[in-house]
Amino acid sequence: MVVVLEKNITDKQFENIVKHLEDFGFAVHKSTGVEQVVLGAIGVKPDFDIRKVKILDGVAEVYKITEPFKLASRSFRKENTEIKIKDVVVGGNEVVVMAGPCAVESEEQIFTIAEIVSKTGAKILRGGAFKPRTSPYSFQGLGEEGLKMLRKAGDKFNLLVITEVMESNQIPLIEEYTDIFQIGARNMQNFGLLRDLGKTSKPIMLKRGLAATVEDWLMSAEYILSNGNKEVMLCERGIRTFETYTRNTFDLSAIPVVHKRSHLPVVADPSHATGLRDKVLPMARAAIAAGADALMVEVHHDPEKALSDGPQSLLPDQFEELMKQVKLIAEVIGRRIN
Ligand code: PEP
Ligand code: MN
């Protein structure tokens, strides 16, 4: 249930409304928008008579949300959520570009790539230190050493950093180094991890699961939001279909679908979505045209030797070309890429 408050509500009226909702058995979450303050009352009670809330002083409107996700829903928050991380805003007018290798491999590698992507206009450096690999015999990441290298490279080239957290017991360590937690596709429904990350205070990028519907994905975001962390961005990275000519099938339509249903920013990852470097540029253009708030792209200066995802990593000059082209597309739809 969503409770829209009157504009000039007093503190006393506010407290009274919250108390009533809690007494009725709801968990109350507040959302302060530019236009209005809204309370999300969570706790499924199909037969609850909403007039009990409508009559309270200071309540402007009450309505039931039929979608199973509440805090992630557009009905709970009309304005887009803007996530501010230092001087970067994800979800505003600017389309933010995150780029870097699949995995941090060495200090030399991450510094070389950080310099390239920062010069070319990326704002956030990506790189995995804990890698979710299909085979236990594949490179699993450098762990804490990798986190240190990523952080140093980010600081040197004035880039924020994002890296994947695979297990709850890694949270305190990764939190020391990263600006944004990444939840990988394979962990989208690891509910214990979602809950634990919901208790942290750093922004989270939640990748769409390999076979997740948009509703599954938003319900996973709901786990994080309902545990307290309101800074969630959703990343479309392709889903499994019967098609084999690409690694995954990039669900571009998920971008406007999520924007309609949810206030959370959407990131598009054409690298994992296609798995092939020559498909990344056209799909990045399409993602920006479809309204993505940020792009995540894998870049490597020597992809032949990359320890993971070399075939989908852009060469530096391809990344430069991508930035040129997506800037033009962004302008056409009234957005910008700095
Ligand atoms: C990654 O970003 O390197 C990654 C493993 O992505 P995904 O979880 O989307 O497969
Ligand atoms: Mn990768």
Coordinates of C-alpha atoms and ligand atoms in Angstrom, one line a residue:
M1 CA 0.0 0.0 0.0
V2 CA 1.2 3.5 -0.8
V3 CA 0.3 6.5 1.4
V4 CA 0.8 9.9 -0.2
L5 CA 1.2 12.6 2.4
E6 CA -0.2 16.2 2.1
K7 CA 2.4 18.8 1.3
N8 CA 2.2 20.8 4.5
I9 CA 2.0 17.9 6.9
T10 CA 3.1 18.6 10.5
D11 CA 5.6 16.4 12.4
K12 CA 2.9 15.4 14.7
Q13 CA 0.6 14.3 11.9
F14 CA 3.4 12.4 10.3
E15 CA 4.3 10.5 13.5
N16 CA 0.6 9.7 14.0
I17 CA 0.3 8.2 10.5
V18 CA 3.4 6.1 11.0
K19 CA 2.2 4.9 14.4
H20 CA -1.1 3.9 13.0
L21 CA 0.5 2.0 10.1
E22 CA 2.8 0.1 12.4
D23 CA -0.1 -0.7 14.8
F24 CA -1.9 -2.1 11.8
G25 CA 1.1 -4.4 11.3
F26 CA 2.8 -2.7 8.4
A27 CA 6.6 -2.1 8.0
V28 CA 6.9 1.6 6.9
H29 CA 9.4 3.0 4.4
K30 CA 9.6 6.6 3.5
S31 CA 10.4 8.1 0.1
T32 CA 11.0 11.8 -0.1
G33 CA 10.5 13.1 -3.7
V34 CA 10.7 16.6 -5.1
E35 CA 6.9 16.9 -5.3
Q36 CA 5.7 14.7 -2.4
V37 CA 6.5 12.5 0.5
V38 CA 5.2 8.9 0.1
L39 CA 5.1 6.1 2.6
G40 CA 5.3 2.5 1.5
A41 CA 3.4 0.2 3.9
I42 CA 4.7 -3.3 3.4
G43 CA 2.9 -6.4 4.7
V44 CA 0.4 -8.3 2.6
K45 CA -3.1 -7.9 3.9
P46 CA -5.5 -8.4 1.0
D47 CA -8.6 -7.5 3.0
F48 CA -7.2 -4.4 4.7
D49 CA -9.7 -1.5 4.5
I50 CA -7.6 1.4 3.3
R51 CA -10.2 3.9 4.5
K52 CA -8.7 3.4 8.0
V53 CA -5.6 5.2 6.7
K54 CA -7.4 7.6 4.3
I55 CA -9.2 9.3 7.2
L56 CA -6.0 10.2 9.1
D57 CA -5.0 13.8 9.2
G58 CA -2.2 14.6 6.7
V59 CA -3.0 11.8 4.3
A60 CA -3.6 13.0 0.7
E61 CA -4.2 9.6 -1.0
V62 CA -3.9 5.9 -0.4
Y63 CA -3.8 3.1 -2.9
K64 CA -3.0 -0.5 -3.0
I65 CA -0.1 -1.7 -5.2
T66 CA -1.0 -4.8 -7.2
E67 CA 2.6 -5.5 -8.2
P68 CA 4.5 -7.9 -5.9
F69 CA 7.4 -5.5 -5.7
K70 CA 6.6 -2.3 -3.6
L71 CA 9.7 -0.3 -2.8
A72 CA 11.1 -0.8 -6.3
S73 CA 7.8 0.2 -7.9
R74 CA 7.0 3.5 -9.7
S75 CA 3.9 3.8 -7.6
F76 CA 6.0 4.1 -4.5
R77 CA 8.4 6.6 -6.0
K78 CA 7.4 8.7 -9.1
E79 CA 10.8 10.4 -9.7
N80 CA 13.7 8.5 -11.0
T81 CA 16.1 7.4 -8.3
E82 CA 19.4 9.2 -8.8
I83 CA 22.4 7.5 -7.1
K84 CA 25.1 10.0 -6.3
I85 CA 28.6 8.5 -5.8
K86 CA 31.1 11.2 -5.1
D87 CA 30.8 13.4 -8.2
V88 CA 29.1 10.9 -10.4
V89 CA 25.3 10.5 -10.6
V90 CA 23.7 7.4 -12.1
G91 CA 20.1 7.8 -13.1
G92 CA 20.2 11.6 -13.9
N93 CA 20.4 13.2 -17.3
E94 CA 24.0 12.1 -17.9
V95 CA 24.6 8.6 -19.1
V96 CA 27.5 7.1 -17.2
V97 CA 30.0 4.7 -18.7
M98 CA 31.6 2.0 -16.7
A99 CA 34.5 0.2 -18.4
G100 CA 37.4 -2.1 -17.7
P101 CA 38.6 -5.6 -17.9
C102 CA 36.5 -8.6 -17.0
A103 CA 39.0 -9.5 -14.2
V104 CA 41.9 -7.6 -12.6
E105 CA 44.9 -9.6 -13.7
S106 CA 47.9 -7.6 -12.6
E107 CA 48.9 -4.1 -11.6
E108 CA 50.3 -3.3 -15.0
Q109 CA 47.1 -4.6 -16.7
I110 CA 44.6 -2.6 -14.6
F111 CA 46.7 0.6 -14.6
T112 CA 47.0 0.4 -18.4
I113 CA 43.3 -0.2 -18.9
A114 CA 42.3 2.4 -16.3
E115 CA 44.3 5.1 -18.1
I116 CA 42.8 4.2 -21.5
V117 CA 39.2 4.2 -20.3
S118 CA 39.6 7.3 -18.1
K119 CA 41.1 9.3 -21.1
T120 CA 38.2 8.1 -23.3
G121 CA 35.5 9.4 -20.9
A122 CA 34.5 6.5 -18.6
K123 CA 33.7 7.5 -15.0
I124 CA 33.7 4.1 -13.4
L125 CA 36.4 1.4 -13.6
R126 CA 35.2 -2.2 -13.5
G127 CA 37.2 -5.3 -12.8
G128 CA 36.5 -8.5 -11.0
A129 CA 38.7 -9.7 -8.1
F130 CA 36.4 -12.6 -7.2
K131 CA 35.2 -14.2 -10.4
P132 CA 32.1 -16.5 -10.8
R133 CA 33.5 -19.0 -13.4
T134 CA 31.6 -21.8 -14.9
S135 CA 34.6 -24.1 -14.3
P136 CA 36.3 -24.4 -11.0
Y137 CA 39.6 -24.9 -12.9
S138 CA 39.3 -21.4 -14.6
F139 CA 41.0 -18.3 -13.3
Q140 CA 39.0 -17.3 -10.1
G141 CA 40.4 -13.8 -9.6
L142 CA 43.2 -12.3 -7.5
G143 CA 41.1 -11.8 -4.4
E144 CA 42.2 -9.0 -2.0
E145 CA 45.3 -8.3 -4.1
G146 CA 43.0 -7.6 -7.0
L147 CA 40.9 -5.3 -5.0
K148 CA 43.9 -3.3 -3.9
M149 CA 45.1 -2.9 -7.5
L150 CA 41.6 -1.9 -8.7
R151 CA 41.3 0.8 -6.0
K152 CA 44.8 2.1 -6.7
A153 CA 44.2 2.3 -10.4
G154 CA 40.8 4.0 -9.8
D155 CA 42.3 6.6 -7.5
K156 CA 45.2 7.3 -9.8
F157 CA 43.0 8.0 -12.8
N158 CA 40.1 9.6 -11.0
L159 CA 37.6 6.8 -11.6
L160 CA 35.1 5.3 -9.2
V161 CA 35.3 1.5 -9.0
I162 CA 32.9 -1.4 -9.2
T163 CA 33.6 -5.0 -8.4
E164 CA 31.6 -8.2 -7.8
V165 CA 30.8 -9.7 -4.4
M166 CA 30.0 -13.4 -4.6
E167 CA 29.4 -14.3 -1.0
S168 CA 28.2 -12.6 2.2
N169 CA 31.5 -13.2 4.0
Q170 CA 33.3 -11.1 1.3
I171 CA 31.2 -8.0 2.0
P172 CA 33.4 -6.4 4.8
L173 CA 36.6 -6.8 2.7
I174 CA 35.1 -5.6 -0.6
E175 CA 33.4 -2.7 1.1
E176 CA 36.8 -1.4 2.1
Y177 CA 37.9 -1.0 -1.5
T178 CA 34.9 -0.5 -3.8
D179 CA 32.5 2.3 -4.5
I180 CA 29.8 0.1 -5.9
F181 CA 29.0 -3.6 -5.2
Q182 CA 28.2 -5.7 -8.2
I183 CA 25.9 -8.7 -7.8
G184 CA 26.5 -11.1 -10.7
A185 CA 23.8 -12.7 -12.8
R186 CA 24.4 -16.1 -11.1
N187 CA 23.7 -14.6 -7.7
M188 CA 20.6 -12.6 -8.6
Q189 CA 18.5 -14.9 -6.5
N190 CA 21.0 -15.6 -3.7
F191 CA 18.6 -14.2 -1.2
G192 CA 20.9 -14.3 1.8
L193 CA 23.5 -12.2 -0.1
L194 CA 20.8 -9.8 -1.2
R195 CA 19.6 -9.3 2.4
D196 CA 23.1 -8.8 3.7
L197 CA 23.9 -6.3 1.0
G198 CA 20.7 -4.6 1.8
K199 CA 22.2 -3.8 5.2
T200 CA 25.2 -2.0 3.7
S201 CA 25.4 1.6 2.7
K202 CA 27.2 1.5 -0.6
P203 CA 25.3 1.5 -4.0
I204 CA 24.6 -1.9 -5.6
M205 CA 24.4 -2.9 -9.2
L206 CA 22.2 -6.0 -9.5
K207 CA 22.6 -7.9 -12.7
R208 CA 19.7 -9.7 -14.2
G209 CA 19.8 -13.5 -13.8
L210 CA 20.4 -15.8 -16.7
A211 CA 16.8 -16.9 -16.9
A212 CA 15.1 -14.2 -14.8
T213 CA 11.9 -12.5 -15.8
V214 CA 11.8 -8.7 -15.2
E215 CA 9.5 -9.4 -12.2
D216 CA 12.0 -11.9 -10.7
W217 CA 14.7 -9.3 -11.1
L218 CA 12.6 -6.5 -9.5
M219 CA 11.7 -8.8 -6.6
S220 CA 15.4 -9.4 -6.0
A221 CA 15.9 -5.6 -5.9
E222 CA 13.1 -5.5 -3.4
Y223 CA 15.1 -7.8 -1.1
I224 CA 17.9 -5.2 -1.0
L225 CA 15.6 -2.2 -0.7
S226 CA 13.5 -3.7 2.1
N227 CA 16.6 -4.3 4.1
G228 CA 17.4 -0.7 4.0
N229 CA 19.8 0.0 1.1
K230 CA 17.9 2.3 -1.3
E231 CA 20.7 2.7 -3.8
V232 CA 20.1 -0.1 -6.3
M233 CA 20.8 0.0 -10.1
L234 CA 19.6 -2.8 -12.3
C235 CA 21.9 -4.2 -15.1
E236 CA 20.5 -5.9 -18.2
R237 CA 23.2 -8.3 -19.3
G238 CA 21.4 -10.7 -21.6
I239 CA 19.3 -13.8 -20.9
R240 CA 19.5 -17.4 -22.0
T241 CA 17.5 -18.3 -25.0
F242 CA 17.6 -20.9 -27.7
E243 CA 19.9 -18.6 -29.8
T244 CA 23.5 -19.7 -30.1
Y245 CA 25.1 -17.1 -32.4
T246 CA 25.5 -14.8 -29.4
R247 CA 26.5 -15.8 -25.9
N248 CA 23.2 -14.5 -24.5
T249 CA 20.2 -12.6 -26.0
F250 CA 20.3 -8.9 -25.1
D251 CA 16.8 -8.0 -23.9
L252 CA 16.7 -4.4 -25.0
S253 CA 13.0 -4.1 -24.3
A254 CA 13.7 -4.7 -20.6
I255 CA 15.1 -1.2 -20.5
P256 CA 11.9 0.7 -21.2
V257 CA 9.9 -2.0 -19.4
V258 CA 11.8 -1.5 -16.2
H259 CA 11.7 2.3 -16.5
K260 CA 8.0 2.1 -16.7
R261 CA 7.6 -0.2 -13.7
S262 CA 10.4 1.0 -11.5
H263 CA 12.2 4.2 -10.5
L264 CA 15.6 2.5 -10.3
P265 CA 18.3 3.3 -12.8
V266 CA 19.1 0.8 -15.6
V267 CA 22.6 -0.1 -16.7
A268 CA 23.1 -2.0 -20.0
D269 CA 26.0 -4.5 -20.4
P270 CA 26.3 -5.3 -24.1
S271 CA 29.6 -7.2 -23.5
H272 CA 28.1 -10.1 -21.5
A273 CA 24.9 -9.8 -23.4
T274 CA 26.5 -10.7 -26.8
G275 CA 29.9 -12.2 -25.8
L276 CA 31.4 -11.0 -29.1
R277 CA 33.4 -7.8 -29.4
D278 CA 32.1 -6.9 -32.9
K279 CA 28.5 -6.9 -31.5
V280 CA 29.2 -4.6 -28.6
L281 CA 29.2 -1.3 -30.4
P282 CA 25.9 -1.7 -32.2
M283 CA 24.2 -3.0 -29.1
A284 CA 25.7 -0.2 -27.0
R285 CA 24.1 2.3 -29.4
A286 CA 20.8 0.5 -29.2
A287 CA 20.9 0.5 -25.4
I288 CA 21.5 4.2 -25.2
A289 CA 18.7 4.8 -27.7
A290 CA 16.4 2.6 -25.5
G291 CA 17.1 4.8 -22.5
A292 CA 19.8 3.1 -20.5
D293 CA 21.1 5.3 -17.7
A294 CA 24.6 3.7 -17.8
L295 CA 26.7 1.4 -19.9
M296 CA 29.0 -1.3 -18.7
V297 CA 31.6 -2.4 -21.2
E298 CA 34.6 -4.7 -21.0
V299 CA 37.8 -3.3 -22.4
H300 CA 41.3 -4.9 -22.6
H301 CA 44.5 -3.7 -24.2
D302 CA 45.6 -7.2 -25.0
P303 CA 42.4 -9.3 -25.2
E304 CA 44.1 -12.3 -26.8
K305 CA 45.9 -12.8 -23.5
A306 CA 43.0 -11.9 -21.2
L307 CA 42.4 -14.5 -18.4
S308 CA 38.6 -14.2 -18.9
D309 CA 36.2 -12.8 -21.5
G310 CA 38.9 -11.8 -24.0
P311 CA 36.6 -12.4 -27.1
Q312 CA 34.0 -9.8 -25.9
S313 CA 36.5 -7.2 -24.7
L314 CA 36.9 -4.1 -26.8
L315 CA 40.3 -3.0 -28.0
P316 CA 41.1 0.6 -26.9
D317 CA 40.4 2.1 -30.3
Q318 CA 37.1 0.3 -30.5
F319 CA 36.2 1.7 -27.1
E320 CA 37.1 5.2 -28.3
E321 CA 34.8 4.7 -31.3
L322 CA 32.0 3.5 -29.1
M323 CA 32.3 6.6 -26.9
K324 CA 32.1 8.8 -29.9
Q325 CA 29.0 7.1 -31.3
V326 CA 27.1 6.7 -28.0
K327 CA 27.6 10.4 -27.3
L328 CA 25.8 11.3 -30.5
I329 CA 23.0 8.9 -29.8
A330 CA 22.6 10.3 -26.2
E331 CA 22.3 13.8 -27.7
V332 CA 19.5 12.8 -30.0
I333 CA 17.4 11.7 -27.0
G334 CA 18.2 14.8 -24.9
R335 CA 20.8 13.2 -22.7
R336 CA 24.6 13.6 -22.5
I337 CA 27.7 11.6 -21.9
N338 CA 30.5 13.8 -20.5
Ligands
PEP1 C1 31.0 -9.8 -15.0 O1 30.5 -8.6 -15.0 O2 32.3 -10.0 -15.2 C2 30.2 -11.0 -14.9 C3 30.6 -12.1 -14.5 O3 28.9 -10.7 -15.3 P1 27.6 -11.6 -15.3 O4 27.3 -11.8 -13.8 O5 26.6 -10.7 -16.0 O6 27.8 -12.9 -16.0
MN2 MN 33.2 -10.7 -17.9

